[in-house]
């Protein structure tokens, strides 16, 4: 009886340690991920990808995003407790410089934390309505 109680306690300890490690492994929480098409005219078009984050720990640097096999540099905007990561994928005939590279693997957010380059898989995106942008 004592051996089974001891075994149970050791098992619970090991399980709790591994769940703590899992919770600490992501230095942020993804609250929403979406994309929308944009266009200015027939040839000037592209896609904007937006990822909303919360609980971003100090020292996290967001680098790029792999979206539908394209690796795209990101811009990070912080406002209070929330962080928004945006990436723009321009069309083939766009006047915007196409900075996307052919990526591989799953859709994911690539970041650096504590000197280590890591990635977080984005499993689902919400498609938003297309946006018409006016040139001024």
PDB file of C-alpha atoms in Angstrom:
ATOM      1  CA  UNK A   1       0.000   0.000   0.000  1.00  0.00           C
ATOM      2  CA  UNK A   2       2.775   2.431   0.904  1.00  0.00           C
ATOM      3  CA  UNK A   3       4.615   1.621  -2.330  1.00  0.00           C
ATOM      4  CA  UNK A   4       1.550   2.421  -4.421  1.00  0.00           C
ATOM      5  CA  UNK A   5       1.023   5.723  -2.585  1.00  0.00           C
ATOM      6  CA  UNK A   6       4.684   6.615  -3.095  1.00  0.00           C
ATOM      7  CA  UNK A   7       4.431   5.690  -6.782  1.00  0.00           C
ATOM      8  CA  UNK A   8       1.295   7.833  -7.118  1.00  0.00           C
ATOM      9  CA  UNK A   9       2.983  10.841  -5.490  1.00  0.00           C
ATOM     10  CA  UNK A  10       6.059  10.541  -7.682  1.00  0.00           C
ATOM     11  CA  UNK A  11       3.859  10.237 -10.790  1.00  0.00           C
ATOM     12  CA  UNK A  12       1.861  13.333  -9.832  1.00  0.00           C
ATOM     13  CA  UNK A  13       5.082  15.270  -9.220  1.00  0.00           C
ATOM     14  CA  UNK A  14       6.482  14.343 -12.640  1.00  0.00           C
ATOM     15  CA  UNK A  15       3.216  15.226 -14.401  1.00  0.00           C
ATOM     16  CA  UNK A  16       2.985  18.606 -12.660  1.00  0.00           C
ATOM     17  CA  UNK A  17       6.590  19.434 -13.568  1.00  0.00           C
ATOM     18  CA  UNK A  18       6.004  18.668 -17.241  1.00  0.00           C
ATOM     19  CA  UNK A  19       2.798  20.725 -17.334  1.00  0.00           C
ATOM     20  CA  UNK A  20       4.630  23.687 -15.765  1.00  0.00           C
ATOM     21  CA  UNK A  21       7.305  23.392 -18.438  1.00  0.00           C
ATOM     22  CA  UNK A  22       4.615  23.401 -21.161  1.00  0.00           C
ATOM     23  CA  UNK A  23       2.937  26.506 -19.757  1.00  0.00           C
ATOM     24  CA  UNK A  24       6.250  28.335 -19.575  1.00  0.00           C
ATOM     25  CA  UNK A  25       7.400  27.297 -23.053  1.00  0.00           C
ATOM     26  CA  UNK A  26       5.274  29.903 -24.862  1.00  0.00           C
ATOM     27  CA  UNK A  27       6.242  33.433 -23.836  1.00  0.00           C
ATOM     28  CA  UNK A  28       2.970  34.844 -25.220  1.00  0.00           C
ATOM     29  CA  UNK A  29      -0.661  33.948 -25.855  1.00  0.00           C
ATOM     30  CA  UNK A  30      -2.261  34.170 -29.315  1.00  0.00           C
ATOM     31  CA  UNK A  31      -5.721  35.702 -28.904  1.00  0.00           C
ATOM     32  CA  UNK A  32      -6.634  35.946 -32.607  1.00  0.00           C
ATOM     33  CA  UNK A  33      -5.130  35.342 -36.046  1.00  0.00           C
ATOM     34  CA  UNK A  34      -6.670  36.713 -39.235  1.00  0.00           C
ATOM     35  CA  UNK A  35      -5.912  37.653 -42.810  1.00  0.00           C
ATOM     36  CA  UNK A  36      -7.553  39.865 -45.392  1.00  0.00           C
ATOM     37  CA  UNK A  37      -7.025  40.668 -49.027  1.00  0.00           C
ATOM     38  CA  UNK A  38      -6.405  44.289 -49.976  1.00  0.00           C
ATOM     39  CA  UNK A  39      -6.384  46.049 -53.296  1.00  0.00           C
ATOM     40  CA  UNK A  40      -5.777  49.500 -54.742  1.00  0.00           C
ATOM     41  CA  UNK A  41      -6.597  48.701 -58.380  1.00  0.00           C
ATOM     42  CA  UNK A  42      -6.574  45.751 -60.806  1.00  0.00           C
ATOM     43  CA  UNK A  43      -2.851  45.061 -60.419  1.00  0.00           C
ATOM     44  CA  UNK A  44      -2.047  46.494 -56.977  1.00  0.00           C
ATOM     45  CA  UNK A  45      -3.189  43.869 -54.480  1.00  0.00           C
ATOM     46  CA  UNK A  46      -2.005  41.586 -51.705  1.00  0.00           C
ATOM     47  CA  UNK A  47      -2.767  40.021 -48.332  1.00  0.00           C
ATOM     48  CA  UNK A  48      -2.309  41.343 -44.800  1.00  0.00           C
ATOM     49  CA  UNK A  49      -1.901  38.868 -41.943  1.00  0.00           C
ATOM     50  CA  UNK A  50      -2.577  40.031 -38.377  1.00  0.00           C
ATOM     51  CA  UNK A  51      -1.882  38.129 -35.161  1.00  0.00           C
ATOM     52  CA  UNK A  52      -3.121  39.546 -31.847  1.00  0.00           C
ATOM     53  CA  UNK A  53      -1.147  38.555 -28.767  1.00  0.00           C
ATOM     54  CA  UNK A  54      -1.367  39.032 -25.028  1.00  0.00           C
ATOM     55  CA  UNK A  55       0.921  38.247 -22.097  1.00  0.00           C
ATOM     56  CA  UNK A  56       4.054  38.831 -24.198  1.00  0.00           C
ATOM     57  CA  UNK A  57       7.074  38.395 -21.963  1.00  0.00           C
ATOM     58  CA  UNK A  58       9.972  40.822 -21.969  1.00  0.00           C
ATOM     59  CA  UNK A  59      12.704  39.971 -24.447  1.00  0.00           C
ATOM     60  CA  UNK A  60      10.497  38.299 -27.084  1.00  0.00           C
ATOM     61  CA  UNK A  61      11.415  39.514 -30.582  1.00  0.00           C
ATOM     62  CA  UNK A  62       9.066  38.593 -33.432  1.00  0.00           C
ATOM     63  CA  UNK A  63      10.960  38.016 -36.652  1.00  0.00           C
ATOM     64  CA  UNK A  64       8.762  36.615 -39.386  1.00  0.00           C
ATOM     65  CA  UNK A  65       5.694  34.608 -40.208  1.00  0.00           C
ATOM     66  CA  UNK A  66       5.193  31.604 -42.464  1.00  0.00           C
ATOM     67  CA  UNK A  67       1.785  31.945 -44.118  1.00  0.00           C
ATOM     68  CA  UNK A  68       0.761  29.519 -46.859  1.00  0.00           C
ATOM     69  CA  UNK A  69       4.365  28.497 -47.544  1.00  0.00           C
ATOM     70  CA  UNK A  70       5.619  32.099 -47.771  1.00  0.00           C
ATOM     71  CA  UNK A  71       7.993  33.454 -45.118  1.00  0.00           C
ATOM     72  CA  UNK A  72       7.193  37.129 -44.558  1.00  0.00           C
ATOM     73  CA  UNK A  73       8.943  39.694 -42.300  1.00  0.00           C
ATOM     74  CA  UNK A  74       6.687  41.153 -39.587  1.00  0.00           C
ATOM     75  CA  UNK A  75       6.097  44.507 -37.921  1.00  0.00           C
ATOM     76  CA  UNK A  76       5.235  44.515 -34.222  1.00  0.00           C
ATOM     77  CA  UNK A  77       2.974  47.121 -32.592  1.00  0.00           C
ATOM     78  CA  UNK A  78       2.593  47.224 -28.809  1.00  0.00           C
ATOM     79  CA  UNK A  79      -0.210  49.002 -27.032  1.00  0.00           C
ATOM     80  CA  UNK A  80      -0.561  48.502 -23.296  1.00  0.00           C
ATOM     81  CA  UNK A  81      -0.946  44.794 -22.555  1.00  0.00           C
ATOM     82  CA  UNK A  82      -1.639  43.771 -26.149  1.00  0.00           C
ATOM     83  CA  UNK A  83       0.712  43.226 -29.056  1.00  0.00           C
ATOM     84  CA  UNK A  84      -0.187  43.034 -32.736  1.00  0.00           C
ATOM     85  CA  UNK A  85       2.098  41.372 -35.259  1.00  0.00           C
ATOM     86  CA  UNK A  86       1.434  42.246 -38.913  1.00  0.00           C
ATOM     87  CA  UNK A  87       2.833  40.935 -42.181  1.00  0.00           C
ATOM     88  CA  UNK A  88       2.072  42.086 -45.726  1.00  0.00           C
ATOM     89  CA  UNK A  89       2.278  39.788 -48.707  1.00  0.00           C
ATOM     90  CA  UNK A  90       2.210  41.912 -51.861  1.00  0.00           C
ATOM     91  CA  UNK A  91       0.949  40.723 -55.224  1.00  0.00           C
ATOM     92  CA  UNK A  92       3.189  39.967 -58.204  1.00  0.00           C
ATOM     93  CA  UNK A  93       2.576  43.312 -59.928  1.00  0.00           C
ATOM     94  CA  UNK A  94       2.619  45.457 -56.785  1.00  0.00           C
ATOM     95  CA  UNK A  95       4.806  48.555 -56.461  1.00  0.00           C
ATOM     96  CA  UNK A  96       5.548  47.397 -52.903  1.00  0.00           C
ATOM     97  CA  UNK A  97       8.768  45.462 -52.534  1.00  0.00           C
ATOM     98  CA  UNK A  98       7.982  41.767 -52.208  1.00  0.00           C
ATOM     99  CA  UNK A  99      10.030  40.709 -49.183  1.00  0.00           C
ATOM    100  CA  UNK A 100       8.473  37.252 -48.921  1.00  0.00           C
ATOM    101  CA  UNK A 101      10.601  34.162 -49.389  1.00  0.00           C
ATOM    102  CA  UNK A 102       9.517  30.648 -50.100  1.00  0.00           C
ATOM    103  CA  UNK A 103       9.094  28.994 -46.706  1.00  0.00           C
ATOM    104  CA  UNK A 104       8.323  25.460 -45.744  1.00  0.00           C
ATOM    105  CA  UNK A 105       6.175  23.644 -43.275  1.00  0.00           C
ATOM    106  CA  UNK A 106       3.196  24.770 -41.282  1.00  0.00           C
ATOM    107  CA  UNK A 107       1.835  28.281 -40.762  1.00  0.00           C
ATOM    108  CA  UNK A 108       3.793  29.669 -37.834  1.00  0.00           C
ATOM    109  CA  UNK A 109       5.088  32.760 -36.086  1.00  0.00           C
ATOM    110  CA  UNK A 110       8.882  32.841 -35.786  1.00  0.00           C
ATOM    111  CA  UNK A 111      10.440  34.613 -32.809  1.00  0.00           C
ATOM    112  CA  UNK A 112      13.546  34.827 -30.650  1.00  0.00           C
ATOM    113  CA  UNK A 113      13.427  34.467 -26.879  1.00  0.00           C
ATOM    114  CA  UNK A 114      16.328  34.098 -24.468  1.00  0.00           C
ATOM    115  CA  UNK A 115      18.725  33.865 -27.394  1.00  0.00           C
ATOM    116  CA  UNK A 116      16.901  30.930 -28.979  1.00  0.00           C
ATOM    117  CA  UNK A 117      15.040  31.064 -32.305  1.00  0.00           C
ATOM    118  CA  UNK A 118      11.647  29.383 -31.895  1.00  0.00           C
ATOM    119  CA  UNK A 119       8.312  29.123 -33.685  1.00  0.00           C
ATOM    120  CA  UNK A 120       4.672  28.890 -32.701  1.00  0.00           C
ATOM    121  CA  UNK A 121       2.240  27.059 -34.988  1.00  0.00           C
ATOM    122  CA  UNK A 122      -0.815  29.075 -36.005  1.00  0.00           C
ATOM    123  CA  UNK A 123      -3.463  26.429 -36.535  1.00  0.00           C
ATOM    124  CA  UNK A 124      -6.382  28.564 -37.642  1.00  0.00           C
ATOM    125  CA  UNK A 125      -6.868  31.955 -39.266  1.00  0.00           C
ATOM    126  CA  UNK A 126     -10.068  33.919 -39.612  1.00  0.00           C
ATOM    127  CA  UNK A 127     -10.638  35.362 -43.075  1.00  0.00           C
ATOM    128  CA  UNK A 128     -11.787  38.974 -42.973  1.00  0.00           C
ATOM    129  CA  UNK A 129     -13.462  40.977 -45.733  1.00  0.00           C
ATOM    130  CA  UNK A 130     -11.323  42.409 -48.517  1.00  0.00           C
ATOM    131  CA  UNK A 131     -10.280  46.032 -48.110  1.00  0.00           C
ATOM    132  CA  UNK A 132     -10.098  48.703 -50.772  1.00  0.00           C
ATOM    133  CA  UNK A 133      -7.204  51.082 -50.111  1.00  0.00           C
ATOM    134  CA  UNK A 134      -7.184  54.596 -51.587  1.00  0.00           C
ATOM    135  CA  UNK A 135      -3.969  56.176 -52.739  1.00  0.00           C
ATOM    136  CA  UNK A 136      -3.527  59.726 -51.547  1.00  0.00           C
TER     137      UNK A 136
END
